[in-house]
Amino acid sequence: THTQMNIKTITKCVFLLALEATSATTSLFDSGIDDVPTEENDEENMYATFFDRVVIPARESVRRNALGEAITVSESDAATIKSGAAGQCSEDALTVRILEADRKLVIVGGGPAGLSAAVYAARAGLSPLIIARDGGQLEGTSDVHNYPGFDEGVDAVDLIQRLERQAERFGADRKECGVRDVDLTCRPFKVYCEDGEVITSSAVVIATGASPRWIGAEGEQELIAKGVHTCATCDGYFYRGKHAVVIGGGDTAMEQALFLARLASRVTLIHRGGFLRASKAMATRVLKHPNILILWNTSVKRFVADESTGALSSLDIETLTTMGENATSNLAVDGAFVAIGHTPNSEKFRGVRTDSKGYIYTLPGSTVTSVTGVFAAGDVQDDLYRQAITSAGTGAMAAMDAERWLCEHGC
């Protein structure tokens, strides 16, 4: 399948990068570059080799470095350690600065990631402060039908409000404000609110999410969640047996078109260019799919609402013909998915390492960022899954990572 082919390619690339990055640590590997898996190798052997040589040693190394060496403490040792420390926490310079903060933990972001982090942090006695202006992307949709525990679905705003009440019940505080800047260059960390208040914190969880990119056509914003969407995995189910449109030409658009093709009666892919920007494998699958039609050199000029229902009914489109002329037409649709990418909301967190797109790097298997005491959860560090449930999961991880780190640096 395409997924297996893609994973095999990724695995080989990661294997090569890992070898290059760990060239000074040759003990991780039994032999050299000649053993890199090839197309001729058995796939199962390739995966086993990759995990034995790269994934497992890396995870074990992280575990050792993060937790330190285990010690055996007897009753007499415990008394000695306790009396020697005089009941106080470590007094190194870093810990002293950390303990000067107004708050132990500030969570920036009020979506599923931030609120889940708040629930876990509050139950751990950290009295976290949530700083957010709204509930993030989730508030841009209507009903959520793929969040566990709601067999008949749940209103998106209601879900956010439930999470807020749950966090507050355990002791989390909330401040509604926009964040102007976050200073992570010195400790304690400083969060500057747009109302002028400056809040200091020992640790920070970044859960600001990512914002979908829009094409800017007339009627687009007015019809969000009324036929205009950005996530086929989230909302594609509503278009079973109907006509769905995907707008875009990259891998995200290909993925959404292929997902919808399993549900909709037909899928139209609208791309403004004459060639796709997606990977060859993804583009080939779309081109070969009998249920997907591509409109080349075509752009959407207006999203048209039905006068009686107020929902999306058609698109005004413009196509560049082979004669070099622009031809306009109207395309009847049931739903449209704008798939031209997302922008992670990470620009205010200077000093944290990000990739070329702005997604925050986290240590694999954790929410630890490049700045000690700063953790990232949800879509701001996830450009692959981007689901409410995965965001909530990483939010819980961030709170647990933060609690563990704070225990090491304060009472």
XYZ file of C-alpha atoms in Angstrom:
411
model
C 0.000 0.000 0.000
C 0.992 3.628 -0.276
C 1.260 3.999 3.494
C 3.673 1.081 3.745
C 5.741 2.426 0.859
C 5.850 5.846 2.452
C 6.820 4.471 5.863
C 9.577 2.385 4.287
C 10.985 5.494 2.612
C 10.752 7.510 5.814
C 12.335 4.721 7.833
C 15.340 4.529 5.514
C 15.749 8.316 5.582
C 15.552 8.432 9.380
C 17.977 5.544 9.590
C 20.525 7.441 7.494
C 19.998 10.653 9.458
C 20.323 8.808 12.743
C 23.581 7.265 11.611
C 24.901 10.663 10.618
C 23.710 12.349 13.828
C 25.194 9.649 16.041
C 28.418 9.096 14.129
C 30.386 9.734 17.317
C 28.395 7.085 19.173
C 29.313 4.050 17.127
C 28.525 1.735 20.028
C 24.844 2.121 19.189
C 25.384 0.151 16.011
C 26.900 -3.210 15.258
C 28.172 -2.187 11.842
C 28.264 0.689 9.432
C 26.356 2.221 6.565
C 26.513 -0.948 4.495
C 23.737 -2.410 6.625
C 21.177 0.281 5.754
C 17.996 -1.481 4.566
C 17.431 -1.580 0.811
C 14.344 -2.262 -1.298
C 15.470 -5.870 -1.593
C 15.533 -6.427 2.171
C 12.644 -8.059 3.887
C 10.396 -5.316 5.314
C 10.002 -6.988 8.707
C 13.773 -7.336 9.044
C 14.212 -3.690 8.098
C 11.864 -2.544 10.859
C 13.444 -4.826 13.450
C 16.915 -3.605 12.501
C 15.862 0.035 12.642
C 14.262 -0.292 16.073
C 17.152 -2.331 17.511
C 19.794 0.089 16.303
C 18.106 3.496 16.528
C 14.775 3.697 18.317
C 15.397 1.499 21.373
C 18.920 2.840 22.189
C 17.696 6.401 21.751
C 14.669 5.905 24.012
C 16.760 4.144 26.666
C 19.336 6.936 26.534
C 16.622 9.553 26.978
C 15.109 7.615 29.861
C 18.473 7.360 31.653
C 19.339 11.012 31.112
C 15.884 12.244 32.125
C 15.456 10.184 35.271
C 19.054 9.711 36.376
C 20.547 6.588 37.845
C 18.410 4.600 40.244
C 19.619 4.290 43.844
C 18.683 1.992 46.709
C 17.554 3.851 49.819
C 17.401 2.053 53.161
C 15.823 3.314 56.360
C 19.178 4.598 57.646
C 20.040 6.185 54.306
C 16.710 7.971 54.239
C 17.364 9.531 57.647
C 20.846 10.641 56.571
C 19.611 12.129 53.313
C 16.780 13.912 55.064
C 18.972 15.399 57.795
C 21.689 16.344 55.329
C 19.265 18.242 53.140
C 17.708 19.906 56.200
C 14.324 19.344 54.605
C 15.097 21.854 51.898
C 15.082 21.620 48.142
C 18.190 21.894 46.047
C 19.593 25.415 46.271
C 21.444 25.630 42.991
C 21.157 28.919 41.130
C 18.634 27.584 38.628
C 16.268 26.361 41.339
C 16.495 29.651 43.243
C 15.411 31.597 40.156
C 12.652 29.096 39.364
C 11.140 29.455 42.837
C 10.874 33.246 42.466
C 7.946 32.894 40.033
C 4.352 33.961 40.665
C 3.122 30.601 39.407
C 4.498 27.097 39.302
C 2.920 26.444 35.906
C 1.367 28.641 33.234
C -0.446 26.983 30.323
C -0.739 29.147 27.225
C -3.705 27.980 25.154
C -7.312 27.072 25.896
C -8.034 24.201 23.509
C -8.114 20.466 24.279
C -4.324 20.337 24.782
C -4.180 23.249 27.209
C -7.292 22.255 29.155
C -6.218 18.620 29.425
C -2.852 19.814 30.739
C -4.705 22.002 33.238
C -6.795 19.085 34.522
C -3.737 16.909 35.114
C -1.632 19.727 36.560
C -4.404 20.844 38.895
C -4.911 17.294 40.179
C -1.156 17.213 40.895
C -1.513 20.280 43.114
C 0.295 22.706 40.790
C -2.554 25.291 40.699
C -1.920 26.028 37.014
C -2.968 29.247 35.307
C -4.534 28.939 31.848
C -3.957 31.976 29.653
C -6.140 31.965 26.542
C -8.425 34.159 24.521
C -10.634 31.341 23.193
C -10.963 27.592 22.803
C -8.836 27.330 19.676
C -9.664 25.592 16.406
C -12.310 23.380 17.960
C -14.594 26.372 18.417
C -14.529 26.809 14.649
C -16.584 23.672 14.114
C -20.111 22.756 15.173
C -20.441 19.174 16.412
C -17.651 16.782 17.351
C -18.440 13.132 16.662
C -15.043 11.460 17.057
C -14.196 12.406 20.640
C -14.469 9.313 22.880
C -17.268 9.218 25.403
C -19.899 11.038 23.364
C -21.800 8.370 21.444
C -24.159 10.906 19.879
C -21.542 13.608 19.386
C -21.049 16.796 21.355
C -21.253 20.480 20.537
C -17.702 21.804 20.147
C -18.234 24.833 22.388
C -19.934 22.623 24.992
C -16.935 20.266 24.968
C -14.543 23.164 25.612
C -16.735 24.494 28.416
C -16.890 21.051 30.032
C -13.108 20.798 29.965
C -12.843 24.293 31.466
C -15.209 23.429 34.328
C -13.345 20.186 34.957
C -9.998 21.994 35.206
C -11.452 24.686 37.476
C -13.027 22.058 39.754
C -9.550 20.711 40.537
C -8.023 24.129 41.186
C -6.916 25.570 37.833
C -7.283 29.322 37.275
C -8.012 31.013 33.968
C -7.149 34.434 32.589
C -8.772 35.518 29.350
C -6.330 37.636 27.409
C -4.260 37.692 24.294
C -0.558 37.000 24.741
C 1.698 39.774 23.473
C 5.036 38.096 24.145
C 6.657 35.273 26.127
C 10.205 35.641 27.426
C 11.888 32.269 27.799
C 15.438 33.649 27.827
C 15.643 34.116 31.605
C 14.034 32.639 34.717
C 11.437 32.808 35.942
C 9.718 32.841 32.558
C 7.586 35.899 31.770
C 4.258 35.961 29.931
C 3.204 39.429 28.738
C -0.550 39.863 28.327
C -2.088 42.406 25.983
C -3.754 44.121 28.963
C -0.304 44.981 30.347
C -0.079 42.340 33.076
C 3.173 40.382 33.323
C 2.980 36.901 34.832
C 6.058 34.940 35.881
C 6.112 31.160 35.929
C 8.497 28.381 36.900
C 7.389 26.214 33.973
C 5.365 26.785 30.816
C 3.202 24.514 28.679
C 2.782 25.801 25.130
C -0.596 24.682 23.796
C -1.401 27.447 21.326
C -2.318 25.135 18.450
C -2.094 25.915 14.747
C -4.226 28.139 12.555
C -5.574 26.843 9.231
C -4.643 28.809 6.156
C -7.536 30.186 4.156
C -7.774 31.150 0.513
C -9.509 34.439 1.300
C -12.421 34.061 -1.106
C -15.748 35.789 -0.524
C -18.092 33.866 1.785
C -15.361 31.566 3.097
C -15.296 32.755 6.704
C -19.069 33.148 6.913
C -19.612 29.501 5.946
C -17.083 27.861 8.282
C -18.783 24.782 9.794
C -21.704 25.408 7.424
C -20.210 23.486 4.543
C -16.667 24.890 4.668
C -14.119 22.854 6.647
C -10.394 22.231 7.028
C -10.344 18.652 8.375
C -11.736 15.701 6.414
C -10.988 13.306 9.252
C -13.115 15.456 11.569
C -16.026 16.383 9.294
C -15.861 14.097 6.273
C -18.467 11.744 7.733
C -21.167 14.379 7.137
C -20.675 14.003 3.376
C -21.332 10.303 2.949
C -22.889 9.807 -0.484
C -22.543 13.497 -1.322
C -20.306 15.708 -3.483
C -17.266 17.035 -1.628
C -14.615 19.427 -2.883
C -11.000 19.670 -1.716
C -9.031 22.846 -2.423
C -5.247 22.532 -2.605
C -2.396 20.772 -4.367
C -0.053 19.457 -1.684
C 0.102 16.292 0.400
C -2.547 17.570 2.824
C -5.003 18.037 -0.026
C -4.198 14.591 -1.424
C -4.752 12.945 1.958
C -8.075 14.689 2.443
C -9.248 13.853 -1.089
C -8.386 10.168 -0.633
C -10.105 10.062 2.750
C -13.258 11.663 1.362
C -13.245 9.356 -1.663
C -14.104 6.484 0.694
C -17.207 8.308 1.901
C -18.487 10.777 -0.684
C -20.223 9.830 -3.924
C -17.646 11.937 -5.745
C -14.747 14.202 -4.888
C -13.514 17.171 -6.887
C -9.991 18.422 -6.272
C -9.570 22.086 -7.182
C -6.003 23.208 -7.753
C -4.951 26.638 -8.949
C -1.805 25.366 -10.664
C -0.947 23.102 -13.560
C 0.990 20.574 -11.477
C 0.619 19.087 -8.018
C 3.049 19.925 -5.213
C 2.417 16.617 -3.473
C 4.743 13.641 -3.288
C 4.765 11.345 -6.300
C 3.164 8.477 -4.391
C 0.297 10.609 -3.075
C -0.318 12.321 -6.402
C -0.348 8.976 -8.210
C -3.002 7.574 -5.888
C -5.216 10.598 -6.449
C -4.736 10.553 -10.228
C -5.640 6.876 -10.401
C -8.663 7.051 -8.109
C -11.882 6.664 -10.126
C -13.869 8.750 -7.661
C -11.663 11.859 -7.776
C -11.828 14.519 -10.496
C -9.132 17.206 -10.690
C -9.855 20.716 -11.925
C -6.495 22.146 -12.991
C -5.587 25.852 -13.130
C -8.756 26.637 -11.235
C -9.371 28.930 -8.276
C -12.382 29.518 -6.062
C -13.693 33.059 -6.192
C -16.767 32.779 -3.995
C -18.432 30.347 -1.604
C -22.161 30.566 -2.258
C -24.738 29.893 0.462
C -28.186 28.451 -0.046
C -30.748 31.197 0.575
C -33.085 28.956 2.556
C -30.643 26.952 4.718
C -27.674 29.320 4.906
C -25.314 26.408 4.218
C -22.849 26.078 1.352
C -24.520 25.163 -1.935
C -22.015 25.973 -4.681
C -18.699 27.561 -5.623
C -18.009 30.289 -8.146
C -14.796 29.171 -9.825
C -12.445 30.600 -12.436
C -10.358 28.419 -14.767
C -7.437 29.442 -16.946
C -8.100 27.823 -20.332
C -5.542 26.543 -22.835
C -6.208 29.714 -24.822
C -4.977 31.810 -21.891
C -8.431 33.101 -21.041
C -10.264 32.993 -17.713
C -13.535 31.070 -17.839
C -15.966 31.425 -14.931
C -18.536 28.845 -13.880
C -20.577 27.675 -10.905
C -20.003 24.257 -9.333
C -22.734 22.727 -7.155
C -21.235 21.123 -4.014
C -22.334 19.816 -0.634
C -19.126 20.514 1.242
C -15.726 22.102 0.661
C -12.463 21.348 2.463
C -9.738 23.987 2.344
C -6.477 22.038 2.495
C -3.642 24.480 1.920
C -1.892 23.896 5.225
C -1.678 25.234 8.782
C 0.489 27.792 10.541
C 1.596 26.799 14.070
C 1.073 29.557 16.623
C 4.632 29.473 17.917
C 5.955 32.869 16.866
C 5.720 34.425 20.343
C 7.895 31.751 21.972
C 11.330 32.898 20.922
C 14.199 30.640 21.884
C 12.350 27.348 21.450
C 13.647 25.274 18.558
C 11.193 24.825 15.690
C 11.261 23.220 12.273
C 11.168 25.193 9.024
C 7.361 25.484 9.248
C 7.371 26.738 12.827
C 6.283 23.526 14.571
C 7.997 23.167 17.942
C 10.447 20.290 18.240
C 9.777 17.948 21.154
C 11.786 15.013 22.389
C 10.253 11.833 20.885
C 7.908 10.181 23.326
C 7.578 13.312 25.459
C 6.594 16.993 25.353
C 10.039 18.277 26.347
C 11.266 21.182 24.200
C 14.737 22.615 23.657
C 14.263 24.962 26.645
C 14.328 23.175 29.986
C 11.097 23.756 31.872
C 9.105 24.448 28.709
C 6.796 21.815 27.276
C 4.695 21.768 24.106
C 1.422 19.952 23.453
C -1.213 19.758 20.740
C -1.078 21.073 17.200
C 1.734 23.556 17.888
C 4.084 20.544 17.890
C 2.038 18.113 15.757
C 1.786 18.578 11.994
C 0.601 15.017 11.355
C -2.446 14.002 13.404
C -4.021 17.336 14.413
C -7.001 15.857 16.255
C -8.743 16.994 19.440
C -8.133 13.629 21.075
C -4.408 13.542 20.237
C -4.073 17.120 21.469
C -5.739 16.182 24.741
C -3.366 13.229 25.085
C -0.240 15.333 24.632
C -1.711 17.912 27.003
C -1.862 15.276 29.731
C 1.720 14.272 28.890
C 2.885 17.896 29.136
C 1.383 18.294 32.601
C 3.037 15.074 33.783
C 6.384 16.117 32.265
C 6.103 19.546 33.898
C 5.153 18.082 37.288
C 8.127 15.738 37.191
C 10.487 18.560 36.220
C 9.144 20.895 38.906
C 9.630 18.167 41.515
C 13.309 18.139 40.624
C 13.641 21.912 41.114
C 11.330 22.859 43.942
C 9.254 21.691 46.892
